XYZ file of C-alpha atoms in Angstrom:
568
model
C 0.004 -0.060 0.077
C 1.167 3.502 -0.716
C 0.163 7.009 0.364
C -1.654 9.179 -2.084
C -2.521 12.225 0.093
C -1.750 13.731 3.659
C -3.837 16.305 5.671
C -2.935 17.381 9.157
C -4.589 19.775 11.451
C -3.469 21.045 14.826
C -0.687 18.520 15.243
C 2.332 19.651 17.050
C 3.932 22.301 15.012
C 1.402 21.987 12.251
C -1.580 23.894 12.164
C -2.504 23.073 8.838
C -1.127 20.786 6.087
C -2.662 19.432 2.698
C -0.398 17.507 0.585
C -1.343 15.555 -2.533
C 1.410 13.309 -3.408
C 2.689 12.565 -7.044
C 3.128 9.060 -8.052
C 6.638 8.171 -6.542
C 8.418 5.851 -4.195
C 10.768 8.301 -2.507
C 9.954 11.555 -0.860
C 12.962 13.365 0.814
C 11.621 16.142 2.933
C 14.032 19.005 3.161
C 14.024 22.650 4.438
C 15.104 24.551 7.457
C 14.885 23.260 11.009
C 11.588 23.360 12.980
C 9.614 23.209 9.464
C 7.882 20.180 10.880
C 9.367 17.584 8.760
C 9.790 14.960 11.496
C 6.164 15.908 12.643
C 4.957 14.793 9.198
C 6.548 11.367 9.647
C 5.096 11.029 13.150
C 1.814 11.946 11.738
C 1.852 9.131 9.276
C 3.097 6.775 11.739
C 0.474 7.484 14.470
C -2.158 7.261 11.559
C -1.155 3.434 11.136
C 0.110 2.676 14.832
C 0.102 -0.995 15.112
C -0.704 -1.247 18.670
C -3.774 -0.019 20.572
C -2.013 1.827 23.411
C -0.902 5.194 21.541
C -0.330 7.929 24.248
C -1.034 11.629 23.552
C -0.481 14.612 25.845
C -1.353 18.195 25.550
C 1.833 19.246 23.946
C 0.859 17.129 20.906
C -1.671 19.937 20.149
C -0.767 22.704 18.175
C 0.433 25.362 20.593
C -1.044 23.182 23.295
C -4.675 24.357 22.521
C -6.494 21.255 23.382
C -9.833 22.795 22.381
C -8.887 22.259 18.719
C -8.988 18.688 18.014
C -5.947 16.765 16.364
C -7.021 15.493 12.929
C -4.745 13.623 10.890
C -5.842 12.044 7.349
C -3.708 9.816 5.249
C -5.365 8.429 1.948
C -3.793 5.089 0.919
C -4.010 3.255 -2.445
C -2.340 -0.040 -3.792
C -4.959 -1.702 -1.539
C -4.935 -5.082 -0.600
C -8.033 -7.179 -1.783
C -9.041 -7.716 1.930
C -9.598 -3.855 2.254
C -11.760 -3.549 -0.766
C -14.334 -6.227 0.156
C -17.563 -5.001 1.102
C -17.656 -6.783 4.348
C -14.457 -4.693 5.259
C -14.031 -1.175 3.853
C -15.617 -1.585 0.376
C -18.362 0.971 1.169
C -15.953 3.553 2.064
C -13.729 3.424 -1.124
C -12.881 6.546 -3.045
C -11.223 7.445 -6.100
C -7.656 9.031 -6.697
C -6.895 10.811 -10.005
C -3.113 10.509 -10.144
C -2.690 12.822 -13.246
C -4.650 15.623 -11.421
C -3.761 14.796 -7.888
C -7.391 14.861 -6.954
C -9.347 12.916 -4.471
C -12.955 12.043 -5.696
C -15.284 10.491 -3.072
C -16.954 8.195 -5.545
C -14.759 5.404 -6.856
C -14.683 4.844 -10.818
C -12.963 2.685 -13.164
C -10.499 5.137 -14.411
C -9.667 6.058 -10.795
C -7.420 4.149 -8.340
C -9.374 2.902 -5.571
C -8.225 4.448 -2.158
C -9.105 4.528 1.356
C -8.938 7.635 3.811
C -8.002 6.703 7.302
C -8.697 9.547 9.864
C -6.939 9.706 13.122
C -8.629 11.903 15.888
C -7.434 13.145 19.179
C -9.801 15.362 21.325
C -8.979 16.927 24.737
C -9.736 13.542 26.455
C -6.400 12.494 24.735
C -8.093 9.188 23.367
C -7.342 8.442 19.896
C -9.821 7.330 17.508
C -9.144 5.636 14.088
C -11.825 5.360 11.318
C -12.070 4.779 7.686
C -14.043 7.817 6.055
C -15.632 9.095 3.018
C -18.304 11.907 2.502
C -20.919 9.245 1.743
C -20.402 7.658 5.239
C -19.239 10.644 7.473
C -19.639 8.437 10.670
C -16.805 6.198 9.109
C -15.850 2.518 10.153
C -13.436 1.672 12.972
C -9.842 1.009 11.696
C -8.786 -1.763 13.850
C -5.317 -2.362 15.050
C -4.790 -5.338 13.246
C -5.633 -3.660 9.947
C -3.300 -0.730 10.679
C -0.527 -3.240 11.187
C -1.288 -4.552 7.626
C -0.580 -1.370 5.961
C 3.214 -1.901 7.118
C 4.275 1.625 8.161
C 7.719 1.588 10.067
C 9.603 4.325 11.606
C 13.447 4.143 11.578
C 14.444 6.841 14.002
C 17.263 7.664 16.595
C 15.710 5.368 19.071
C 14.307 2.235 17.371
C 16.076 -0.746 19.109
C 12.431 -2.234 19.357
C 12.525 -2.941 15.667
C 15.121 -5.471 16.326
C 12.782 -7.456 18.418
C 9.737 -9.623 17.823
C 7.542 -6.893 19.523
C 3.922 -6.438 18.181
C 3.816 -4.623 14.976
C 7.691 -4.774 14.167
C 8.849 -5.629 10.775
C 10.869 -8.486 12.356
C 7.535 -10.068 13.641
C 5.935 -9.713 10.126
C 9.094 -11.459 8.761
C 8.283 -14.482 10.996
C 6.259 -17.447 9.671
C 3.145 -17.973 11.760
C 4.011 -19.426 14.975
C 2.400 -19.177 18.700
C 5.214 -16.972 20.109
C 3.144 -16.472 23.031
C 3.098 -20.026 23.932
C 6.878 -20.438 23.058
C 7.772 -17.865 25.504
C 5.316 -19.372 28.226
C 7.231 -22.459 28.040
C 10.441 -20.710 28.470
C 9.300 -19.240 31.586
C 8.299 -22.677 32.793
C 11.630 -23.929 31.911
C 13.579 -21.152 33.869
C 11.414 -22.179 36.873
C 12.239 -25.813 36.698
C 16.007 -25.225 36.146
C 15.959 -23.141 39.271
C 14.196 -25.767 41.334
C 16.762 -28.391 40.234
C 19.575 -26.705 41.844
C 17.649 -25.680 44.937
C 19.939 -27.058 47.717
C 22.863 -24.917 46.392
C 21.271 -21.764 44.925
C 18.299 -21.125 47.091
C 19.450 -22.418 50.625
C 19.102 -19.020 52.341
C 15.946 -18.129 50.534
C 14.407 -21.306 51.678
C 15.460 -20.670 55.176
C 13.645 -17.397 55.191
C 10.765 -19.268 53.732
C 10.693 -21.906 56.507
C 10.688 -18.973 59.113
C 7.738 -17.407 57.062
C 5.869 -20.832 57.305
C 6.113 -20.789 60.986
C 4.853 -17.284 61.335
C 1.875 -18.247 59.126
C 1.072 -21.139 61.295
C 1.206 -19.026 64.473
C -1.159 -16.445 63.021
C -3.407 -19.317 61.677
C -2.691 -18.847 57.954
C -3.084 -22.026 56.167
C -0.110 -24.012 54.905
C -0.982 -26.487 52.255
C 2.311 -28.056 51.737
C 5.646 -26.216 52.493
C 6.858 -22.589 52.064
C 9.793 -22.391 49.739
C 11.259 -19.747 47.528
C 10.257 -20.083 43.751
C 9.880 -18.006 40.693
C 6.507 -16.501 40.106
C 5.513 -17.160 36.608
C 3.123 -14.066 36.470
C 6.278 -11.926 37.329
C 8.860 -13.378 35.117
C 6.329 -13.766 32.106
C 8.246 -13.119 28.994
C 6.756 -10.926 26.488
C 7.226 -11.051 22.684
C 9.339 -7.875 22.942
C 11.783 -9.824 25.189
C 12.644 -12.063 22.073
C 15.345 -10.066 20.246
C 17.727 -10.690 17.315
C 21.136 -11.553 18.516
C 24.460 -12.198 16.889
C 25.669 -15.212 18.689
C 25.060 -14.150 22.329
C 25.407 -10.437 21.743
C 21.773 -8.665 21.024
C 21.918 -6.747 17.833
C 20.528 -3.488 19.705
C 24.209 -3.173 20.842
C 25.220 -2.358 17.189
C 26.269 1.141 16.342
C 23.495 3.420 15.582
C 24.069 3.615 11.641
C 24.352 -0.285 11.538
C 21.012 -0.834 13.344
C 19.264 1.655 11.138
C 20.373 0.083 7.913
C 19.662 -3.289 9.177
C 16.045 -2.141 10.322
C 15.513 -0.677 6.720
C 16.500 -4.184 5.127
C 14.153 -5.959 7.481
C 11.413 -3.637 6.852
C 11.865 -4.278 2.963
C 12.317 -7.970 3.263
C 9.303 -8.646 5.786
C 6.539 -7.146 3.868
C 5.470 -9.052 0.922
C 2.407 -6.707 0.254
C 4.765 -3.712 0.371
C 5.659 -1.152 3.023
C 5.810 2.311 3.947
C 9.127 3.111 5.668
C 9.706 6.493 7.373
C 13.355 7.448 7.770
C 14.005 10.303 10.238
C 17.425 12.106 9.664
C 18.653 9.299 7.140
C 22.221 10.283 7.738
C 22.534 9.714 11.592
C 25.210 7.423 12.243
C 26.446 6.777 8.783
C 29.475 7.271 7.150
C 29.249 8.776 3.348
C 29.849 5.281 1.783
C 27.022 3.704 3.748
C 24.847 6.424 2.889
C 25.478 5.702 -0.793
C 24.890 2.040 -0.252
C 21.562 2.601 1.771
C 20.067 4.954 -0.967
C 20.903 2.502 -3.497
C 18.967 -0.002 -1.654
C 16.121 2.197 -1.290
C 16.080 2.951 -5.144
C 16.177 -0.620 -5.899
C 13.057 -1.389 -3.734
C 10.056 -1.118 -5.912
C 7.494 -2.404 -3.411
C 8.169 0.177 -0.758
C 7.446 3.769 -0.440
C 9.813 5.785 1.476
C 9.663 9.273 3.555
C 12.798 10.564 4.391
C 14.326 13.754 6.239
C 17.373 14.927 6.070
C 19.848 17.817 6.890
C 22.905 16.220 5.000
C 24.417 17.662 1.979
C 25.823 14.188 1.197
C 22.157 12.683 1.167
C 21.008 15.340 -1.250
C 23.882 14.624 -3.527
C 22.901 10.929 -3.916
C 19.284 11.805 -4.739
C 17.825 13.502 -7.724
C 15.656 16.526 -8.040
C 12.651 14.472 -8.446
C 13.128 12.967 -4.890
C 13.162 16.055 -3.148
C 10.403 18.086 -1.518
C 10.902 21.382 0.099
C 8.942 21.927 3.476
C 8.006 25.601 4.457
C 6.029 26.562 7.597
C 4.764 30.043 8.279
C 2.583 30.604 11.235
C 1.935 26.590 11.503
C 0.644 26.447 7.931
C 2.948 23.989 6.128
C 3.625 23.857 2.440
C 5.494 21.060 0.853
C 6.657 21.848 -2.944
C 8.221 19.475 -5.289
C 11.827 20.624 -6.448
C 10.861 18.955 -9.626
C 7.985 21.184 -10.420
C 7.334 22.222 -13.942
C 9.220 25.258 -15.129
C 12.468 24.618 -13.304
C 13.988 22.113 -15.795
C 16.160 24.783 -17.448
C 17.373 26.513 -14.346
C 20.050 23.926 -13.304
C 18.390 23.155 -10.123
C 19.584 19.499 -10.217
C 23.226 20.712 -10.732
C 22.884 23.086 -7.741
C 21.704 20.131 -5.549
C 25.093 18.641 -6.206
C 27.286 21.823 -5.858
C 25.390 23.900 -3.528
C 23.273 21.661 -1.494
C 23.230 24.045 1.513
C 20.934 26.453 -0.152
C 18.194 23.944 -0.297
C 18.560 23.518 3.342
C 18.151 27.121 4.247
C 15.342 29.420 4.944
C 16.837 32.480 2.757
C 19.092 32.305 -0.318
C 21.394 35.088 -1.500
C 22.196 34.395 -5.253
C 25.660 35.591 -5.763
C 27.064 36.226 -9.202
C 30.254 34.369 -8.476
C 32.794 32.968 -5.839
C 34.307 36.462 -5.265
C 30.989 37.825 -3.934
C 30.374 34.590 -1.793
C 33.915 34.963 -0.320
C 33.259 38.715 0.275
C 30.021 38.093 2.212
C 31.530 35.366 4.158
C 34.098 37.949 5.335
C 31.274 40.526 5.891
C 29.276 38.017 7.975
C 32.432 37.292 10.260
C 32.892 41.062 10.585
C 29.329 41.575 11.708
C 29.572 38.658 14.255
C 32.577 40.365 15.792
C 30.572 43.688 16.053
C 27.900 41.749 17.829
C 25.500 40.985 15.189
C 23.614 37.732 14.645
C 25.392 35.682 11.896
C 23.800 34.601 8.386
C 23.267 31.258 9.885
C 20.977 32.488 12.581
C 18.907 34.173 10.181
C 18.739 30.892 7.944
C 20.556 32.351 4.917
C 22.894 30.446 2.596
C 25.019 31.932 -0.074
C 24.806 30.548 -3.490
C 27.320 30.709 -6.098
C 25.458 31.297 -9.485
C 28.941 30.855 -11.324
C 28.161 33.656 -13.651
C 25.934 36.654 -14.229
C 23.924 34.741 -17.174
C 22.562 32.312 -14.460
C 21.698 34.870 -11.672
C 18.096 35.700 -12.968
C 17.220 31.849 -13.551
C 18.260 30.669 -10.317
C 17.001 33.619 -8.391
C 13.481 32.870 -10.061
C 13.664 29.100 -9.496
C 14.495 29.634 -5.666
C 11.658 31.949 -5.315
C 9.240 29.577 -7.230
C 10.273 26.815 -4.538
C 9.132 29.363 -1.812
C 12.388 30.467 -0.487
C 13.281 34.121 0.565
C 15.709 35.161 -2.154
C 17.973 38.296 -2.879
C 20.568 38.710 -5.233
C 24.153 40.216 -5.220
C 25.605 41.027 -8.789
C 27.925 43.145 -10.636
C 26.709 45.685 -12.814
C 29.421 45.369 -15.825
C 27.844 42.620 -17.711
C 24.617 44.166 -19.157
C 24.383 41.401 -21.896
C 24.280 38.527 -19.070
C 22.417 40.471 -16.419
C 20.955 43.574 -17.496
C 19.199 46.469 -15.800
C 15.945 45.062 -16.938
C 16.611 41.597 -15.419
C 17.178 43.239 -12.022
C 14.010 45.301 -12.243
C 12.097 41.992 -13.222
C 13.620 40.267 -10.283
C 12.583 43.308 -8.038
C 8.970 42.973 -9.435
C 8.871 39.332 -8.379
C 9.673 40.128 -4.905
C 13.443 39.275 -5.073
C 15.692 42.286 -3.545
C 18.486 42.973 -6.010
C 21.698 44.657 -4.986
C 23.868 45.696 -8.041
C 26.860 47.905 -7.775
C 26.382 51.532 -9.408
C 27.852 53.087 -12.318
C 27.869 49.355 -13.958
C 30.995 48.328 -12.218
C 32.064 44.980 -10.770
C 32.717 44.383 -7.376
C 36.462 44.890 -7.467
C 36.080 48.161 -9.556
C 33.247 49.505 -7.032
C 35.405 48.536 -4.161
C 38.469 50.281 -5.457
C 36.515 53.411 -6.207
C 34.992 53.458 -2.817
C 37.313 52.209 -0.120
C 39.762 54.777 1.756
C 43.099 54.786 0.299
C 44.861 52.867 3.033
C 42.473 49.866 2.361
C 43.094 50.094 -1.450
C 46.785 49.821 -0.738
C 46.217 46.989 1.954
C 44.224 45.187 -0.780
C 47.013 45.509 -3.587
C 49.466 44.173 -1.262
C 47.242 41.267 -0.194
C 47.270 40.412 -3.937
C 51.082 40.867 -4.173
C 52.416 39.406 -0.964
C 49.958 36.752 -0.047
C 48.393 35.718 -3.326
C 51.551 36.167 -5.520
C 50.251 38.176 -8.342
C 52.538 40.590 -10.436
C 50.590 43.386 -9.117
C 52.892 46.141 -10.336
C 52.964 44.957 -13.809
C 49.090 44.282 -14.054
C 48.443 47.712 -12.606
C 50.987 49.193 -14.770
C 49.492 47.826 -18.145
C 46.055 49.448 -17.113
C 47.422 52.818 -16.114
C 49.688 53.320 -19.039
C 51.792 55.739 -16.817
C 54.961 55.642 -14.917
C 54.383 53.971 -11.711
C 56.592 53.147 -8.749
C 57.250 49.513 -7.839
C 57.093 50.155 -4.213
C 53.359 50.035 -3.601
C 53.732 51.957 -0.303
C 54.503 55.103 -2.549
C 51.512 55.175 -4.604
C 49.604 58.344 -4.540
C 45.733 58.327 -4.640
C 44.202 59.450 -7.929
C 40.873 58.450 -9.743
C 43.111 57.044 -12.729
C 44.869 54.936 -10.527
C 41.965 53.713 -8.532
C 40.307 52.894 -11.708
C 43.352 51.050 -12.967
C 43.865 48.798 -9.960
C 40.015 47.804 -10.090
C 40.441 46.787 -13.629
C 43.609 44.751 -13.024
C 42.023 43.115 -10.029
C 38.827 41.951 -12.091
C 40.891 41.101 -15.216
C 43.468 39.170 -13.466
C 41.097 37.491 -10.921
C 42.798 38.577 -7.785
C 40.053 37.608 -5.525
C 38.062 35.140 -7.915
C 37.383 32.463 -5.484
C 35.606 32.136 -2.044
C 38.877 32.013 0.050
C 40.410 34.729 -1.648
C 37.264 36.952 -1.425
C 37.043 36.158 2.185
C 40.634 37.106 2.772
C 40.195 40.292 0.915
C 37.141 41.450 3.054
C 39.288 40.617 5.955
C 42.049 43.037 4.934
C 39.683 45.898 4.307
C 37.029 45.343 7.082
C 38.303 48.277 9.061
C 37.011 50.584 6.342
C 33.527 49.815 7.563
C 34.256 51.908 10.779
C 34.935 54.915 8.559
C 31.718 57.241 8.309
C 32.796 58.587 4.900
C 33.008 55.123 3.613
C 29.659 54.135 5.150
C 27.910 56.629 2.593
C 29.527 54.883 -0.476
C 27.999 52.662 -2.807
C 29.663 49.514 -1.641
C 28.919 50.018 2.048
C 25.270 50.989 1.518
C 24.421 48.046 -0.757
C 26.034 45.765 1.930
C 24.128 47.480 4.596
C 20.850 46.938 2.696
C 21.616 43.222 1.977
C 22.158 42.674 5.762
C 18.898 44.484 6.644
C 17.043 41.945 4.354
C 19.056 39.156 6.007
C 17.868 40.232 9.370
C 14.089 40.433 8.575
C 11.757 37.764 9.922
């Protein structure tokens, strides 16, 4: 069985969610922290909880408002024949249009037959499971045994139970029919008999106490049928099914490392359910090295009977998946929205490539699309400077820096991330009108994407060397020469076309020299990567304490960009 639609109301951090799923087997939920990704997995698990004793508390209600009941509806397709029978849930069948992602209340020949399972919890904290449709709003009870047949399993950080034969585990389903209860009862009786056989040695002191108790009993008129002795109470030592666990020799497999346990559980879940399964994998990367992440995802891809819901904060996991597997989760005021990264219109925007090269951007709340690596490095240095001045960093505000790798790609990437409901801004040069024009910038602004472009159609280097105090200009040139090993004198001299002292410290400020330095820095790539851009900002950061510089275009644009990042 497979999930077709999920609706959640008033459950933990989710005030409202309505998600119609495309036909697929892998759904990897990504997005910033606290966007309710794990809550969605828990909602699915609770809807098909294989036991009767599911416990809720007031904190499970959205903002602890117990007056608003929890309602979780999950619509499942690929139904087993038993569920479609009229004496089961046949009267509650509905229709699913996979092309339109629409749920119809009436089943039809051209629609997939599906069932909608509703879990409700009111302020009495008692969960109620029913199968519903508009034709039969009262619904029919969805019993524990049937919830178990859906085959939902959660692989989380604490899931040792899945390596035992406890009720509802995949391992229990993998086991051929056998009376485990009788087997364990016999084991309890065997333990009792074994202890009795060695009584003189092992229970001598205990039996002595029992004899004294017998004497007291007789003295008080308590009947003694035979003789008091110490013995195991079968009711107290009764082994439960969950006590039978998977071992490697004498060592229980719950003692395996976290990653090994989770991989084994995933494999058992797949092997144990002939009718298919729905596996929930929270934070897939926990406890796994990169090579085992690769192997696990390959295992998941090869499983055509299962449906997997994953969450992750790992760039490594994203690189192993495709854009079709990714679903971005956004939450605003408890209203949760899930958007496919493969939605129509994004095919030409290099989203797949950015998943592999700039995965951090997909895990953030806000994205600054930077024209190139210089801008990324420069902003990293700016971020460090702001932290030193007691500002909260980009990371606090959920901001990621994305290298567009060229002005021609800026607009498309910014629009793509905006369509995926990220907060987006752009930082670009103004010197490549054919690749990123004034009209392109205006188009992005009209779409709600703040765009910061250096004035006078200059690049970052040219703008900086026009605006920086002269001491910081010279510090930049010395950085390029002494630490980055560029032939600075020759490169600047070729732009200036005038005599120039080879001793940088003697250079005298002039508009023409500032321009020559800016062009040389741009054309020769003094700071054209992230590391060098960062070093450059650190070399000139004291300029931001200069009041006159604070009124120049470079400082003003960075200030506006920072204000955007700080907005909630």
